Coordinates of C-alpha atoms in Angstrom, one line a residue:
X5 CA -35.0 -9.5 45.5
X6 CA -36.0 -12.2 43.2
X7 CA -37.8 -11.2 39.8
X8 CA -41.3 -12.0 38.5
X9 CA -42.5 -10.7 35.1
X10 CA -45.5 -11.8 33.0
X11 CA -44.6 -9.8 29.7
X12 CA -45.8 -11.7 26.9
X13 CA -49.5 -10.6 26.9
X14 CA -49.3 -7.6 29.3
X15 CA -51.2 -4.9 27.5
X16 CA -52.0 -1.7 29.3
X17 CA -55.7 -2.7 29.3
X18 CA -54.9 -6.0 31.4
X19 CA -52.1 -4.7 33.4
X20 CA -54.1 -4.4 36.6
X21 CA -55.6 -7.5 36.1
X22 CA -52.2 -9.2 35.6
X23 CA -51.1 -7.6 38.6
X24 CA -54.0 -9.1 40.8
X25 CA -53.1 -12.3 39.3
X26 CA -49.5 -12.2 40.4
X27 CA -50.7 -11.0 43.9
X28 CA -52.7 -14.2 44.5
X29 CA -49.8 -16.3 43.3
X30 CA -47.3 -14.4 45.4
X31 CA -49.4 -14.8 48.4
X32 CA -49.6 -18.5 48.0
X33 CA -45.8 -18.7 47.5
X34 CA -45.4 -16.9 50.9
X35 CA -48.0 -19.2 52.5
X36 CA -45.7 -22.1 51.2
X37 CA -42.7 -20.8 53.0
X38 CA -40.9 -19.4 50.1
X39 CA -38.6 -16.2 50.9
X40 CA -37.9 -12.9 48.7
X41 CA -41.0 -13.0 46.8
X42 CA -41.5 -9.9 45.2
X43 CA -44.5 -7.8 45.6
X44 CA -44.7 -6.2 41.9
X45 CA -44.0 -7.7 38.7
X46 CA -41.0 -6.3 36.8
X47 CA -41.8 -4.3 33.7
X48 CA -40.1 -2.0 31.3
X49 CA -37.3 -4.4 31.0
X50 CA -36.1 -6.4 28.0
X51 CA -37.7 -9.8 28.8
X52 CA -34.3 -11.5 27.7
X53 CA -32.9 -9.7 30.9
X54 CA -35.5 -11.2 32.9
X55 CA -35.1 -14.6 31.4
X56 CA -31.4 -14.5 31.8
X57 CA -31.4 -13.2 35.4
X58 CA -30.1 -15.6 38.2
X59 CA -32.7 -13.9 40.4
X60 CA -35.7 -15.2 38.3
X61 CA -38.3 -16.6 40.2
X62 CA -41.2 -16.7 37.7
X63 CA -41.8 -15.5 34.1
X64 CA -43.7 -16.2 31.0
X65 CA -41.8 -16.8 27.7
X66 CA -42.3 -17.8 24.1
X67 CA -41.5 -21.4 23.4
X68 CA -38.8 -20.4 20.8
X69 CA -36.3 -19.0 23.2
X70 CA -37.0 -21.6 25.8
X71 CA -35.9 -24.2 23.1
X72 CA -33.1 -22.1 21.8
X73 CA -31.3 -19.3 23.5
X74 CA -32.4 -20.1 26.9
X75 CA -32.3 -23.9 26.7
X76 CA -30.5 -25.1 29.8
X77 CA -30.9 -21.8 31.5
X78 CA -34.9 -21.8 32.0
X79 CA -36.7 -24.5 33.7
X80 CA -40.5 -25.3 32.7
X81 CA -42.9 -24.9 35.7
X82 CA -46.6 -25.0 33.9
X83 CA -48.3 -24.4 30.7
X84 CA -51.5 -22.2 30.5
X85 CA -54.5 -23.1 28.8
X86 CA -56.4 -20.1 27.0
X87 CA -60.0 -20.0 26.1
X88 CA -59.7 -18.3 22.6
X89 CA -60.3 -19.7 19.1
X90 CA -57.1 -21.4 18.0
X91 CA -56.4 -22.8 21.5
X92 CA -57.4 -26.3 22.5
X93 CA -55.8 -27.6 25.7
X94 CA -52.5 -26.2 26.4
X95 CA -51.7 -25.5 22.9
X96 CA -51.9 -22.2 20.6
X97 CA -51.9 -21.4 17.1
X98 CA -50.9 -18.3 15.0
X99 CA -53.5 -16.4 12.8
X100 CA -51.9 -15.4 9.4
X101 CA -53.7 -12.3 8.4
X102 CA -54.0 -9.9 5.3
X103 CA -56.0 -6.8 4.6
X104 CA -59.7 -7.6 4.0
X105 CA -59.6 -6.0 0.6
X106 CA -56.5 -7.9 -0.6
X107 CA -57.8 -10.1 -3.6
X108 CA -55.3 -12.9 -2.6
X109 CA -57.3 -15.6 -0.8
X110 CA -55.0 -18.6 -0.1
X111 CA -51.4 -18.5 1.5
X112 CA -50.2 -19.5 -1.9
X113 CA -51.4 -16.4 -3.5
X114 CA -49.0 -14.4 -1.3
X115 CA -45.9 -15.6 -3.0
X116 CA -43.6 -12.5 -3.9
X117 CA -45.5 -10.4 -1.4
X118 CA -44.2 -8.5 1.8
X119 CA -44.3 -10.3 5.0
X120 CA -44.2 -8.7 8.7
X121 CA -42.4 -10.4 11.6
X122 CA -42.3 -9.5 15.1
X123 CA -38.7 -10.8 15.6
X124 CA -36.7 -13.9 14.7
X125 CA -37.0 -15.5 17.9
X126 CA -40.6 -15.7 18.0
X127 CA -42.2 -18.9 17.3
X128 CA -45.8 -17.4 16.6
X129 CA -44.7 -14.4 14.5
X130 CA -41.8 -16.0 12.7
X131 CA -40.9 -19.5 13.2
X132 CA -44.2 -20.8 12.4
X133 CA -44.7 -18.5 9.3
X134 CA -41.1 -19.6 7.9
X135 CA -42.3 -23.1 8.3
X136 CA -45.5 -22.2 6.5
X137 CA -43.6 -20.9 3.7
X138 CA -41.3 -23.8 3.3
X139 CA -44.3 -26.0 2.4
X140 CA -44.7 -23.8 -0.7
X141 CA -42.6 -24.4 -3.9
X142 CA -41.5 -20.8 -4.7
X143 CA -38.1 -20.2 -3.1
X144 CA -37.7 -17.6 -1.5
X145 CA -41.6 -17.4 -0.9
X146 CA -41.7 -13.5 0.1
X147 CA -39.9 -10.7 -1.9
X148 CA -39.2 -8.8 1.3
X149 CA -39.6 -9.1 5.0
X150 CA -40.4 -6.3 7.7
X151 CA -39.2 -6.6 11.0
X152 CA -41.7 -4.8 13.5
X153 CA -40.7 -5.7 16.9
X154 CA -44.2 -6.9 17.9
X155 CA -47.5 -8.4 16.9
X156 CA -49.5 -5.1 17.2
X157 CA -46.7 -3.4 15.1
X158 CA -47.1 -6.3 12.3
X159 CA -50.8 -5.7 12.4
X160 CA -50.3 -2.0 11.7
X161 CA -47.8 -2.8 9.1
X162 CA -50.3 -4.9 7.1
X163 CA -53.1 -2.5 7.9
X164 CA -51.1 0.4 6.4
X165 CA -49.9 -1.5 3.1
X166 CA -46.2 -1.7 4.5
X167 CA -46.6 -5.1 4.6
X168 CA -49.3 -7.8 3.1
X169 CA -49.3 -10.6 5.5
X170 CA -48.1 -11.6 9.0
X171 CA -48.6 -14.2 11.4
X172 CA -50.2 -13.2 15.0
X173 CA -50.5 -15.4 18.2
X174 CA -54.0 -16.1 18.6
X175 CA -54.1 -15.1 22.3
X176 CA -52.8 -11.5 21.2
X177 CA -55.5 -11.6 18.3
X178 CA -58.3 -12.3 20.9
X179 CA -56.9 -9.7 23.3
X180 CA -57.0 -7.1 20.8
X181 CA -60.4 -8.1 19.6
X182 CA -61.6 -7.3 23.1
X183 CA -59.6 -4.3 24.0
X184 CA -58.4 -2.8 20.6
X185 CA -60.7 -3.7 17.8
X186 CA -59.4 -0.9 15.7
X187 CA -56.2 -2.8 15.9
X188 CA -57.5 -5.8 13.8
X189 CA -60.0 -3.8 11.7
X190 CA -59.9 -4.2 8.0
X191 CA -58.1 -7.5 8.4
X192 CA -59.2 -11.0 7.6
X193 CA -57.7 -14.5 8.7
X194 CA -56.2 -16.2 5.7
X195 CA -55.8 -19.4 7.8
X196 CA -54.5 -20.7 11.0
X197 CA -51.4 -22.4 11.4
X198 CA -50.6 -25.8 13.0
X199 CA -50.7 -25.8 17.0
X200 CA -47.7 -25.7 19.3
X201 CA -47.5 -25.9 23.1
X202 CA -48.6 -22.4 24.7
X203 CA -46.3 -19.9 26.1
X204 CA -45.1 -21.5 29.3
X205 CA -44.4 -20.2 32.8
X206 CA -40.7 -20.7 33.7
X207 CA -38.2 -20.2 36.3
X208 CA -34.4 -20.1 36.5
X209 CA -32.6 -23.4 36.1
X210 CA -30.9 -22.4 39.4
X211 CA -34.3 -22.7 41.4
X212 CA -34.3 -25.8 43.4
X213 CA -36.7 -28.7 42.5
X214 CA -38.8 -27.9 45.9
X215 CA -39.1 -24.3 45.0
X216 CA -40.3 -25.4 41.3
X217 CA -42.8 -27.7 42.9
X218 CA -43.9 -24.7 45.1
X219 CA -44.4 -22.5 41.9
X220 CA -46.5 -25.0 40.3
X221 CA -48.6 -25.6 43.3
X222 CA -49.3 -21.8 43.7
X223 CA -50.2 -21.6 40.0
X224 CA -52.4 -24.5 40.0
X225 CA -54.3 -23.2 43.2
X226 CA -54.5 -19.7 41.8
X227 CA -55.9 -21.1 38.5
X228 CA -58.6 -23.2 40.5
X229 CA -59.8 -20.4 42.9
X230 CA -63.3 -19.7 42.3
X231 CA -62.9 -16.3 43.7
X232 CA -60.4 -15.5 40.9
X233 CA -62.7 -16.5 38.3
X234 CA -63.2 -12.9 36.9
X235 CA -59.5 -12.2 36.8
X236 CA -58.8 -15.3 34.8
X237 CA -61.6 -14.6 32.3
X238 CA -60.4 -11.0 31.8
X239 CA -56.9 -12.5 30.8
X240 CA -58.5 -15.2 28.7
X241 CA -57.2 -17.9 30.8
X242 CA -58.9 -21.2 31.1
X243 CA -56.7 -23.5 33.3
X244 CA -52.9 -24.8 33.3
X245 CA -51.4 -28.0 32.7
X246 CA -48.1 -29.8 33.7
X247 CA -46.8 -30.6 30.1
X248 CA -43.3 -32.1 29.8
X249 CA -40.5 -30.1 28.2
X250 CA -40.5 -32.7 25.8
X251 CA -43.6 -31.4 24.1
X252 CA -41.8 -28.1 23.3
X253 CA -39.6 -29.9 21.2
X254 CA -42.5 -29.3 18.4
X255 CA -41.0 -25.9 18.3
X256 CA -37.7 -26.8 17.5
X257 CA -39.1 -29.2 14.8
X258 CA -41.0 -26.6 13.1
X259 CA -37.5 -24.5 12.9
X260 CA -35.6 -27.3 11.6
X261 CA -38.1 -28.2 8.9
X262 CA -38.3 -24.4 8.0
X263 CA -34.9 -23.2 8.9
X264 CA -33.1 -24.0 5.5
X265 CA -35.7 -21.9 3.7
X266 CA -35.0 -18.1 3.6
X267 CA -38.5 -15.9 3.7
X268 CA -37.0 -13.3 1.3

């Protein structure tokens, strides 16, 4: 059986809604004649296992692994648009945050501080923060970096004082504002980063062009279905776009421009 997973924003509070979105997509795929469409989303598995599986039908990934570790192994299907601050069209930003009572106001003021990152293969939590630090004269910019494993954990590290600053995907930030306001309490936004293409829907490179077109059509119809408006709204989804893969080159550009600079 093929695999489908939407792990990037799959919070417990939105899991049932994400399941409903997949049910709608899966129904359209079957109506289009696709075989072996999974009934349920795969959860509890390292996303890299899903992205690298030859059985992958549909998943969502960060643009960084799409353009690095999984380049040539994943095919772009479509790019979502999110209805949150920091997203315009099919792009998103990170919100660089600190504690609300920290007297440092500008990013440059955090030279010599401690940064929290989720992982080194994340654009929103690491790649763009490294790029931003490279714009400052101090080398390295931070004294220390804490690797937390996730955006929620990075926010906790900043709130607790384990770290002073972190870059958080603006969609994650908006979901936490809605479902876990305590998760962003006592924090403030220092600045928003430049934009990059939003987290794409992808499939295995082994999937045929015909099936890839069917995946894109099923997503397009699901995002346009007025009866699914509440589901999309609950997931902060505004629409979908057919971006060319070349647009994701921006993420590699950020990596190349910041990659020679150590964070700490």
